[in-house]
Short mmCIF file of C-alpha atoms and ligand atoms in Angstrom, two decimals:
data_model
loop_
_atom_site.label_atom_id
_atom_site.label_comp_id
_atom_site.label_asym_id
_atom_site.label_seq_id
_atom_site.Cartn_x
_atom_site.Cartn_y
_atom_site.Cartn_z
CA MET A 16 -15.48 24.39 -28.29
CA ALA A 17 -14.08 23.36 -24.94
CA ALA A 18 -17.03 21.11 -24.18
CA LEU A 19 -16.16 18.91 -27.16
CA GLN A 20 -12.60 18.28 -25.93
CA PRO A 21 -11.88 15.48 -23.49
CA VAL A 22 -11.31 16.84 -19.98
CA ARG A 23 -7.60 17.55 -19.41
CA GLY A 24 -5.83 14.43 -18.15
CA THR A 25 -8.45 12.04 -19.52
CA HIS A 26 -8.00 9.85 -22.50
CA ASP A 27 -10.16 7.85 -24.90
CA LEU A 28 -9.09 4.27 -25.37
CA LEU A 29 -9.50 3.42 -29.04
CA PRO A 30 -9.64 -0.29 -29.97
CA ASP A 31 -5.86 -0.93 -30.25
CA GLU A 32 -5.11 0.74 -26.96
CA ALA A 33 -8.15 -0.74 -25.27
CA ARG A 34 -6.82 -4.16 -26.31
CA ARG A 35 -3.48 -3.44 -24.63
CA HIS A 36 -5.23 -2.30 -21.45
CA ARG A 37 -7.44 -5.35 -21.41
CA HIS A 38 -4.38 -7.55 -21.91
CA VAL A 39 -2.65 -5.98 -18.89
CA GLU A 40 -5.76 -6.45 -16.76
CA GLU A 41 -6.37 -10.01 -17.94
CA VAL A 42 -2.80 -11.14 -17.38
CA ALA A 43 -2.82 -9.52 -13.93
CA ARG A 44 -6.12 -11.18 -13.02
CA ALA A 45 -5.03 -14.59 -14.32
CA ILE A 46 -1.72 -14.56 -12.45
CA ALA A 47 -3.37 -13.24 -9.27
CA GLU A 48 -5.89 -16.08 -9.55
CA ARG A 49 -3.01 -18.54 -9.58
CA TYR A 50 -1.97 -17.13 -6.22
CA GLY A 51 -5.47 -17.51 -4.81
CA TYR A 52 -6.93 -14.04 -5.37
CA GLY A 53 -10.60 -13.51 -6.13
CA GLU A 54 -11.84 -10.31 -7.74
CA ILE A 55 -13.54 -7.55 -5.78
CA SER A 56 -15.19 -4.60 -7.46
CA THR A 57 -15.96 -1.64 -5.22
CA PRO A 58 -17.73 1.59 -6.28
CA ILE A 59 -15.67 4.26 -7.97
CA PHE A 60 -16.91 6.78 -5.41
CA GLU A 61 -17.04 6.64 -1.64
CA PHE A 62 -17.77 9.00 1.21
CA THR A 63 -14.83 11.39 1.35
CA GLU A 64 -13.84 10.22 4.86
CA VAL A 65 -13.01 6.78 3.48
CA PHE A 66 -10.01 8.39 1.80
CA SER A 67 -9.25 11.32 4.08
CA ARG A 68 -9.14 9.04 7.11
CA THR A 69 -7.05 6.32 5.54
CA LEU A 70 -4.68 8.32 3.36
CA GLY A 71 -4.19 10.91 6.08
CA ASP A 72 -4.68 14.62 5.72
CA THR A 73 -1.02 15.21 4.96
CA SER A 74 -0.73 13.00 1.91
CA ASP A 75 -0.40 14.61 -1.53
CA VAL A 76 -3.40 12.64 -2.68
CA VAL A 77 -5.68 14.08 0.02
CA THR A 78 -4.30 17.62 0.11
CA LYS A 79 -4.07 18.26 -3.63
CA GLU A 80 -5.35 15.49 -5.81
CA MET A 81 -8.83 14.38 -4.85
CA TYR A 82 -11.95 14.87 -6.95
CA THR A 83 -14.35 15.75 -4.18
CA PHE A 84 -17.88 17.07 -4.51
CA THR A 85 -21.13 17.38 -2.63
CA ASP A 86 -23.86 15.29 -4.17
CA ARG A 87 -27.50 16.37 -4.49
CA GLY A 88 -28.26 14.94 -1.08
CA GLY A 89 -25.50 17.00 0.54
CA GLU A 90 -23.12 14.07 1.04
CA GLY A 91 -19.37 14.62 0.69
CA ILE A 92 -18.28 12.25 -2.05
CA THR A 93 -14.89 11.55 -3.60
CA LEU A 94 -13.96 9.71 -6.78
CA ARG A 95 -11.55 7.04 -5.62
CA PRO A 96 -7.89 8.04 -6.01
CA GLU A 97 -6.68 4.51 -5.18
CA GLY A 98 -8.04 1.08 -4.40
CA THR A 99 -6.97 0.04 -0.90
CA ALA A 100 -9.25 2.36 1.06
CA GLY A 101 -12.37 1.13 -0.73
CA VAL A 102 -11.38 -2.50 -0.24
CA ALA A 103 -10.76 -1.86 3.48
CA ARG A 104 -14.16 -0.12 3.72
CA ALA A 105 -15.82 -3.10 1.96
CA PHE A 106 -14.02 -5.46 4.34
CA ILE A 107 -15.44 -3.64 7.34
CA SER A 108 -18.94 -2.88 6.07
CA GLY A 109 -19.32 -6.39 4.62
CA GLY A 110 -18.18 -8.10 7.82
CA LEU A 111 -15.52 -9.96 5.87
CA SER A 112 -13.40 -10.59 8.96
CA GLN A 113 -15.31 -13.89 9.18
CA HIS A 114 -13.54 -15.01 6.02
CA LEU A 115 -9.88 -14.42 6.81
CA PRO A 116 -7.37 -14.85 5.35
CA LEU A 117 -8.65 -13.04 2.29
CA LYS A 118 -6.94 -12.42 -1.02
CA LEU A 119 -8.57 -9.79 -3.21
CA PHE A 120 -7.75 -8.55 -6.69
CA TYR A 121 -9.18 -5.35 -8.15
CA ARG A 122 -8.97 -3.35 -11.33
CA GLY A 123 -10.48 -0.17 -12.64
CA PRO A 124 -10.27 3.59 -13.03
CA MET A 125 -8.79 5.90 -10.38
CA PHE A 126 -9.00 9.69 -10.28
CA ARG A 127 -6.40 12.21 -9.19
CA TYR A 128 -6.15 15.89 -9.95
CA GLU A 129 -2.53 15.91 -11.06
CA ARG A 130 -0.51 17.75 -13.67
CA PRO A 131 -0.96 15.55 -16.74
CA GLN A 132 2.19 14.21 -18.38
CA LYS A 133 3.14 11.07 -20.24
CA GLY A 134 2.16 8.25 -17.87
CA ARG A 135 0.36 10.64 -15.50
CA LEU A 136 -3.35 11.15 -16.05
CA ARG A 137 -6.31 12.44 -14.10
CA GLN A 138 -8.32 9.35 -14.88
CA PHE A 139 -5.99 6.38 -14.97
CA HIS A 140 -6.35 2.69 -14.25
CA GLN A 141 -4.86 0.34 -11.73
CA VAL A 142 -4.76 -3.34 -11.06
CA GLY A 143 -3.99 -4.29 -7.50
CA ILE A 144 -4.08 -6.98 -4.84
CA GLU A 145 -4.71 -6.96 -1.10
CA PHE A 146 -3.85 -9.88 1.16
CA LEU A 147 -5.66 -9.51 4.48
CA GLY A 148 -5.35 -11.41 7.73
CA VAL A 149 -1.83 -12.79 7.52
CA ASP A 150 1.02 -11.26 9.45
CA ASN A 151 3.95 -13.28 8.15
CA PRO A 152 7.07 -12.19 6.24
CA LEU A 153 6.61 -15.04 3.76
CA ALA A 154 3.26 -13.54 2.78
CA ASP A 155 5.11 -10.31 1.97
CA ALA A 156 7.49 -12.26 -0.24
CA GLU A 157 4.59 -13.98 -2.00
CA VAL A 158 2.75 -10.69 -2.59
CA ILE A 159 5.88 -9.18 -4.15
CA ALA A 160 6.42 -12.32 -6.25
CA THR A 161 2.85 -12.05 -7.57
CA GLY A 162 3.68 -8.58 -8.90
CA ALA A 163 6.99 -9.78 -10.34
CA ARG A 164 5.30 -12.66 -12.17
CA ILE A 165 2.66 -10.41 -13.68
CA ILE A 166 5.30 -8.06 -15.05
CA GLU A 167 7.31 -11.02 -16.30
CA GLU A 168 4.30 -12.59 -17.99
CA LEU A 169 3.40 -9.29 -19.67
CA GLY A 170 6.86 -8.97 -21.19
CA VAL A 171 7.83 -5.32 -20.83
CA ARG A 172 10.54 -3.17 -22.39
CA GLY A 173 13.48 -1.86 -20.40
CA THR A 174 14.87 -3.03 -17.10
CA ILE A 175 12.49 -3.50 -14.20
CA THR A 176 13.89 -3.31 -10.69
CA CYS A 177 12.13 -4.30 -7.49
CA GLU A 178 13.21 -1.79 -4.88
CA LEU A 179 12.74 -2.92 -1.32
CA ASN A 180 12.79 -1.35 2.11
CA THR A 181 11.36 -1.82 5.56
CA LEU A 182 9.73 0.73 7.80
CA GLY A 183 9.94 -1.58 10.77
CA ASP A 184 7.32 -1.77 13.49
CA GLY A 185 5.90 1.21 15.39
CA GLU A 186 8.75 1.34 17.90
CA SER A 187 11.43 1.30 15.18
CA ARG A 188 9.63 3.92 13.15
CA ASP A 189 9.26 6.21 16.17
CA ALA A 190 13.01 5.94 16.84
CA TYR A 191 13.77 6.65 13.20
CA ARG A 192 11.31 9.52 12.99
CA ALA A 193 13.00 11.21 15.95
CA ALA A 194 16.43 10.87 14.31
CA LEU A 195 15.10 12.14 11.00
CA VAL A 196 13.39 15.15 12.55
CA ASP A 197 16.60 15.93 14.39
CA TYR A 198 18.59 15.84 11.16
CA LEU A 199 16.07 17.72 9.02
CA SER A 200 15.60 20.43 11.65
CA GLY A 201 19.23 21.34 11.06
CA HIS A 202 18.37 22.01 7.39
CA VAL A 203 14.99 23.76 7.54
CA GLY A 204 16.38 26.82 5.82
CA ALA A 205 17.20 24.81 2.71
CA LEU A 206 14.08 22.63 2.56
CA SER A 207 11.25 23.34 0.15
CA LYS A 208 8.12 24.94 1.56
CA ASP A 209 6.23 21.65 1.18
CA SER A 210 8.90 19.76 3.06
CA VAL A 211 8.99 22.23 5.93
CA GLU A 212 5.29 21.55 6.26
CA ARG A 213 5.86 17.78 6.00
CA LEU A 214 8.53 18.04 8.68
CA GLN A 215 5.88 19.37 11.06
CA ARG A 216 3.13 16.95 10.23
CA ASN A 217 4.62 13.81 8.69
CA PRO A 218 8.43 13.91 8.50
CA LEU A 219 8.85 10.56 6.72
CA ARG A 220 7.22 12.07 3.66
CA VAL A 221 10.18 14.41 3.21
CA LEU A 222 12.11 11.34 2.02
CA ASP A 223 9.59 11.05 -0.79
CA SER A 224 9.99 14.64 -2.01
CA LYS A 225 10.56 15.19 -5.70
CA ASP A 226 12.17 18.61 -5.12
CA GLU A 227 15.85 18.60 -6.20
CA GLY A 228 17.03 20.65 -3.22
CA ASP A 229 15.18 18.34 -0.82
CA LYS A 230 16.70 15.33 -2.54
CA ARG A 231 20.23 16.63 -1.84
CA ILE A 232 19.43 17.03 1.84
CA VAL A 233 17.72 13.67 2.03
CA ALA A 234 20.78 11.99 0.50
CA ASP A 235 22.67 12.45 3.79
CA ALA A 236 19.75 11.78 6.13
CA PRO A 237 19.88 8.90 8.59
CA VAL A 238 18.55 5.63 7.19
CA MET A 239 15.73 3.51 8.60
CA THR A 240 17.78 0.32 8.66
CA ASP A 241 19.98 1.75 11.42
CA TYR A 242 16.95 2.18 13.70
CA LEU A 243 15.29 -1.21 13.42
CA ASN A 244 14.70 -3.17 16.60
CA GLU A 245 15.43 -6.87 16.71
CA ARG A 246 11.92 -7.97 15.75
CA SER A 247 11.80 -5.67 12.74
CA ARG A 248 15.26 -6.65 11.59
CA SER A 249 14.37 -10.32 11.76
CA TYR A 250 11.05 -9.73 9.96
CA PHE A 251 12.84 -7.97 7.12
CA GLN A 252 15.47 -10.69 6.87
CA GLN A 253 12.73 -13.28 6.47
CA VAL A 254 11.14 -11.24 3.67
CA ILE A 255 14.51 -11.13 1.94
CA ASP A 256 15.06 -14.86 2.44
CA GLY A 257 11.59 -15.48 1.04
CA LEU A 258 12.29 -13.40 -2.07
CA THR A 259 15.55 -15.25 -2.59
CA ALA A 260 13.79 -18.61 -2.27
CA LEU A 261 11.14 -17.49 -4.78
CA GLY A 262 13.74 -16.20 -7.21
CA VAL A 263 12.66 -12.56 -7.13
CA PRO A 264 15.61 -10.19 -7.54
CA TYR A 265 15.44 -6.97 -5.53
CA ARG A 266 17.54 -3.93 -4.70
CA LEU A 267 17.56 -2.47 -1.20
CA ASN A 268 16.59 1.19 -1.18
CA PRO A 269 16.69 2.69 2.32
CA ARG A 270 15.01 5.92 1.06
CA LEU A 271 11.87 4.17 -0.09
CA VAL A 272 9.00 5.11 2.24
CA ARG A 273 5.29 5.15 2.53
CA GLY A 274 4.51 8.16 4.64
CA LEU A 275 1.37 7.05 6.40
CA ASP A 276 1.24 5.87 9.97
CA TYR A 277 -0.46 2.59 9.32
CA TYR A 278 2.32 1.39 7.03
CA CYS A 279 4.86 -0.89 8.63
CA HIS A 280 7.57 -3.33 7.72
CA THR A 281 7.78 -4.07 4.01
CA ALA A 282 7.64 -1.32 1.36
CA PHE A 283 8.44 -1.92 -2.30
CA GLU A 284 8.26 -0.43 -5.76
CA PHE A 285 8.87 -1.84 -9.20
CA THR A 286 10.53 0.79 -11.35
CA THR A 287 11.57 0.89 -14.98
CA ASP A 288 14.28 2.86 -16.76
CA ALA A 289 12.06 3.10 -19.84
CA LEU A 290 9.48 5.72 -18.82
CA GLY A 291 11.50 8.73 -17.68
CA ALA A 292 10.16 10.46 -14.59
CA GLN A 293 7.05 8.28 -14.45
CA GLY A 294 9.14 5.19 -13.80
CA THR A 295 7.20 3.51 -11.01
CA VAL A 296 4.91 0.86 -12.44
CA LEU A 297 3.89 -0.93 -9.24
CA ALA A 298 4.04 0.11 -5.60
CA GLY A 299 2.93 -1.38 -2.34
CA GLY A 300 3.56 -2.21 1.27
CA ARG A 301 2.32 -3.70 4.49
CA TYR A 302 -0.42 -1.80 6.31
CA ASP A 303 -1.20 -3.68 9.52
CA GLY A 304 -2.73 -0.61 11.18
CA LEU A 305 -5.09 0.48 8.40
CA ILE A 306 -8.27 -1.47 9.05
CA GLY A 307 -8.07 -0.88 12.80
CA GLN A 308 -7.58 2.82 12.19
CA MET A 309 -10.68 2.90 10.01
CA GLY A 310 -12.70 1.47 12.89
CA GLY A 311 -12.67 -2.18 11.87
CA PRO A 312 -11.25 -5.19 13.71
CA ALA A 313 -7.44 -5.01 13.86
CA THR A 314 -6.40 -6.94 10.75
CA PRO A 315 -2.97 -7.15 9.17
CA GLY A 316 -2.70 -6.55 5.44
CA ILE A 317 -0.32 -6.09 2.58
CA GLY A 318 -0.90 -5.16 -1.03
CA TRP A 319 0.19 -3.29 -4.10
CA ALA A 320 -1.23 -1.36 -7.02
CA ALA A 321 0.13 -1.11 -10.55
CA GLY A 322 -0.53 1.53 -13.20
CA VAL A 323 -2.23 -0.04 -16.22
CA GLU A 324 -1.34 2.86 -18.59
CA ARG A 325 2.32 2.62 -17.67
CA LEU A 326 2.42 -1.15 -18.10
CA ALA A 327 0.48 -0.94 -21.37
CA MET A 328 3.03 1.55 -22.72
CA LEU A 329 5.83 -0.92 -21.94
CA LEU A 330 4.37 -3.99 -23.63
CA GLU A 331 7.04 -5.47 -25.87
CA ARG A 332 4.90 -7.31 -28.37
CA PRO A 333 2.29 -5.61 -30.53
CA LEU A 334 -1.10 -7.07 -29.72
CA THR A 335 -3.35 -7.99 -32.54
CA GLY A 336 -6.84 -9.36 -32.47
CA PRO A 337 -7.81 -12.57 -34.25
CA ARG A 338 -7.54 -12.36 -38.05
CA PRO A 339 -11.00 -12.36 -39.59
CA ILE A 340 -12.45 -14.33 -42.45
CA ALA A 341 -13.72 -11.99 -45.17
CA VAL A 342 -16.98 -12.96 -46.83
CA ILE A 343 -17.11 -11.51 -50.36
CA PRO A 344 -20.65 -11.76 -51.72
CA GLY A 345 -21.72 -12.01 -55.34
CA PRO A 346 -24.47 -9.72 -56.58
CA ASP A 347 -26.75 -10.84 -53.73
CA SER A 348 -25.58 -9.03 -50.58
CA VAL A 349 -28.35 -10.52 -48.44
CA GLN A 350 -27.10 -13.99 -49.25
CA GLY A 351 -23.59 -12.83 -48.34
CA LEU A 352 -24.61 -11.38 -45.01
CA ALA A 353 -26.54 -14.55 -44.22
CA LEU A 354 -23.42 -16.65 -44.88
CA ALA A 355 -21.36 -14.30 -42.66
CA GLU A 356 -23.97 -14.75 -39.95
CA ARG A 357 -23.83 -18.54 -40.28
CA LEU A 358 -20.04 -18.50 -39.86
CA ARG A 359 -20.19 -16.13 -36.89
CA ARG A 360 -22.69 -18.40 -35.19
CA ALA A 361 -20.14 -21.16 -35.66
CA GLY A 362 -17.70 -19.03 -33.61
CA LEU A 363 -15.64 -17.59 -36.46
CA VAL A 364 -14.56 -13.96 -36.69
CA VAL A 365 -16.02 -12.58 -39.89
CA GLU A 366 -15.54 -9.32 -41.75
CA PHE A 367 -18.34 -8.30 -44.11
CA ALA A 368 -18.18 -5.17 -46.21
CA PHE A 369 -21.62 -3.73 -46.92
CA SER A 370 -20.89 -2.14 -50.24
CA GLY A 371 -18.50 -2.04 -53.17
CA ASN A 372 -17.77 -4.39 -56.04
CA MET A 373 -15.82 -7.59 -55.54
CA GLY A 374 -12.47 -5.87 -56.13
CA LYS A 375 -13.16 -3.18 -53.56
CA ARG A 376 -14.31 -5.72 -51.02
CA MET A 377 -11.15 -7.80 -51.57
CA LYS A 378 -9.09 -4.67 -50.93
CA ARG A 379 -10.96 -4.08 -47.70
CA ALA A 380 -10.36 -7.73 -46.70
CA ASN A 381 -6.61 -7.23 -47.11
CA LYS A 382 -6.73 -3.93 -45.27
CA VAL A 383 -8.29 -5.48 -42.15
CA GLY A 384 -5.71 -8.27 -42.27
CA ALA A 385 -8.15 -11.06 -43.13
CA ARG A 386 -6.62 -14.54 -43.17
CA VAL A 387 -8.89 -15.95 -45.87
CA ALA A 388 -11.58 -14.72 -48.21
CA VAL A 389 -14.74 -16.68 -48.86
CA ILE A 390 -15.70 -15.62 -52.36
CA MET A 391 -19.28 -16.31 -53.42
CA GLY A 392 -18.55 -16.54 -57.15
CA GLU A 393 -21.56 -17.16 -59.38
CA GLU A 394 -20.18 -20.36 -60.91
CA GLU A 395 -19.20 -21.88 -57.59
CA MET A 396 -22.52 -20.90 -56.02
CA ALA A 397 -24.33 -22.64 -58.88
CA ARG A 398 -22.51 -25.83 -57.78
CA GLY A 399 -23.43 -25.23 -54.11
CA ALA A 400 -19.86 -24.14 -53.32
CA VAL A 401 -17.68 -21.08 -52.71
CA ALA A 402 -14.07 -20.20 -53.48
CA VAL A 403 -11.83 -20.03 -50.42
CA ARG A 404 -8.68 -17.99 -50.94
CA ASP A 405 -5.71 -18.07 -48.62
CA LEU A 406 -4.79 -14.38 -48.54
CA ASP A 407 -1.25 -15.08 -47.36
CA SER A 408 -0.28 -17.54 -50.10
CA GLY A 409 -2.84 -16.60 -52.75
CA ALA A 410 -3.83 -20.27 -53.14
CA GLN A 411 -7.52 -20.77 -53.91
CA GLU A 412 -9.75 -23.83 -53.76
CA GLU A 413 -13.39 -24.68 -54.20
CA VAL A 414 -15.18 -25.75 -51.02
CA PRO A 415 -18.77 -27.09 -50.85
CA LEU A 416 -20.95 -24.82 -48.70
CA ALA A 417 -21.95 -27.81 -46.59
CA SER A 418 -18.38 -28.34 -45.35
CA LEU A 419 -17.29 -24.68 -45.21
CA GLU A 420 -16.95 -24.32 -41.42
CA GLY A 421 -14.80 -27.44 -41.24
CA ARG A 422 -12.46 -26.19 -43.95
CA LEU A 423 -12.17 -22.70 -42.45
CA ALA A 424 -11.27 -24.14 -39.06
CA GLY A 425 -8.06 -25.38 -40.71
CA PHE A 426 -6.76 -21.82 -41.19
CA ARG A 427 -4.61 -20.27 -38.47
P1 ATP B 6 3.92 8.77 -8.37
O1 ATP B 6 5.10 8.84 -7.48
O2 ATP B 6 4.28 8.40 -9.80
O3 ATP B 6 3.00 9.94 -8.27
P2 ATP B 6 2.27 7.40 -6.49
O4 ATP B 6 3.16 7.09 -5.37
O5 ATP B 6 1.34 8.54 -6.40
O6 ATP B 6 3.10 7.50 -7.85
P3 ATP B 6 0.66 5.06 -6.02
O7 ATP B 6 -0.38 5.78 -5.32
O8 ATP B 6 1.61 4.18 -5.29
O9 ATP B 6 1.49 6.07 -6.93
O10 ATP B 6 -0.02 4.23 -7.22
C1 ATP B 6 0.51 3.01 -7.74
C2 ATP B 6 0.78 3.10 -9.22
O11 ATP B 6 -0.30 3.69 -9.93
C3 ATP B 6 1.96 3.99 -9.58
O12 ATP B 6 3.16 3.32 -9.41
C4 ATP B 6 1.67 4.29 -11.04
O13 ATP B 6 2.08 3.21 -11.86
C5 ATP B 6 0.18 4.40 -11.06
N1 ATP B 6 -0.25 5.82 -11.00
C6 ATP B 6 -0.34 6.60 -9.91
N2 ATP B 6 -0.79 7.83 -10.23
C7 ATP B 6 -0.99 7.82 -11.58
C8 ATP B 6 -1.45 8.78 -12.53
N3 ATP B 6 -1.83 10.00 -12.17
N4 ATP B 6 -1.51 8.42 -13.84
C9 ATP B 6 -1.14 7.19 -14.24
N5 ATP B 6 -0.70 6.23 -13.39
C10 ATP B 6 -0.62 6.53 -12.08
MG1 MG B 7 1.35 10.50 -7.10
#
């Protein structure tokens, strides 16, 4: 029955996977905190204009991927496809320009109607940061370093590369756009239908095309770096010097773009060779024009977002929860559950099986990876004690009930 299947492109997180996700989010939050970021949580839906105005009506996200609906009050609503637009909206509607500079961290689900594949879902999760109010190349370097440190701290498989480019300021981008349009116009016949359309409306996006034919044409296209004015060149050099000073390796990639008008200067992506086509784990850039374009006070900003699923898939170490203590009751289960409760209230992680004889319950204790078993043997209980068995070594000792918590604290 279709209704009992998860919706295509959605995914249940069972405990092991949920633990990996939580780990990615917690490491990201902790590292971001070190760099001065506080958490912001915006709604998962917004008025559709919040996204259509900021992402532009030529972006893939807006033209093909949004979950948009009319609510019961007739409002056009969209499930957020990304985090920056909502943060910018919150900045404006909350009057946060009084509090600049502002460093915000966010996490949570995003929604895009895409063709599901490994590492590409319709409901996925991102962590991200936005640094508002500072227009300084060293801030760009710090924002990129924050992403690099998070990935480093997580410990991921494969080789991660930070690809870096600049889009320059408005003047440089206009000069480049003209050169690009000139070049691409000579190849319209060979461009994909999508790219012919992009050429009309937003030519920079052609550089981002995933079509193989387009990629061959793009390979010989003029590069942005040749069209930078002095100010933009110097800005980029300072970003590079900053990254070098912070010890963040990077690779220049002149084809890396963000197609939207409000993007400027720094653009970057962290990619891995370990995830096939879905190799981008973190992407971001400077967006000095965004908040002004949305109708807020002109405010520079830079940020990035990272895919939690993709990072979780790359985690090197298996993550395990704390190993429990198994309480194995004698004939009196109530007494057993009460002892488990006492230990839990003391902060210990306790496994208690509700049925089965002692042998079965010991089996269960081993199955859940318990570190020790607290066995409420009749003889020991008569002496006001229990048997504590180290399940790794098999060693067993008698411990008075009165000092049980203290003894258990000694197990790691
Ligand atoms: P892609 O080129 O892979 O479609 P994108 O440019 O659309 O990525 P961004 O909007 O920059 O991606 O989002 C930042 C990050 O969020 C991506 O690098 C990726 O790790 C993750 N991400 C984006 N879309 C999805 C998705 N549908 N499923 C899982 N993760 C995603
Ligand atoms: Mg995409």
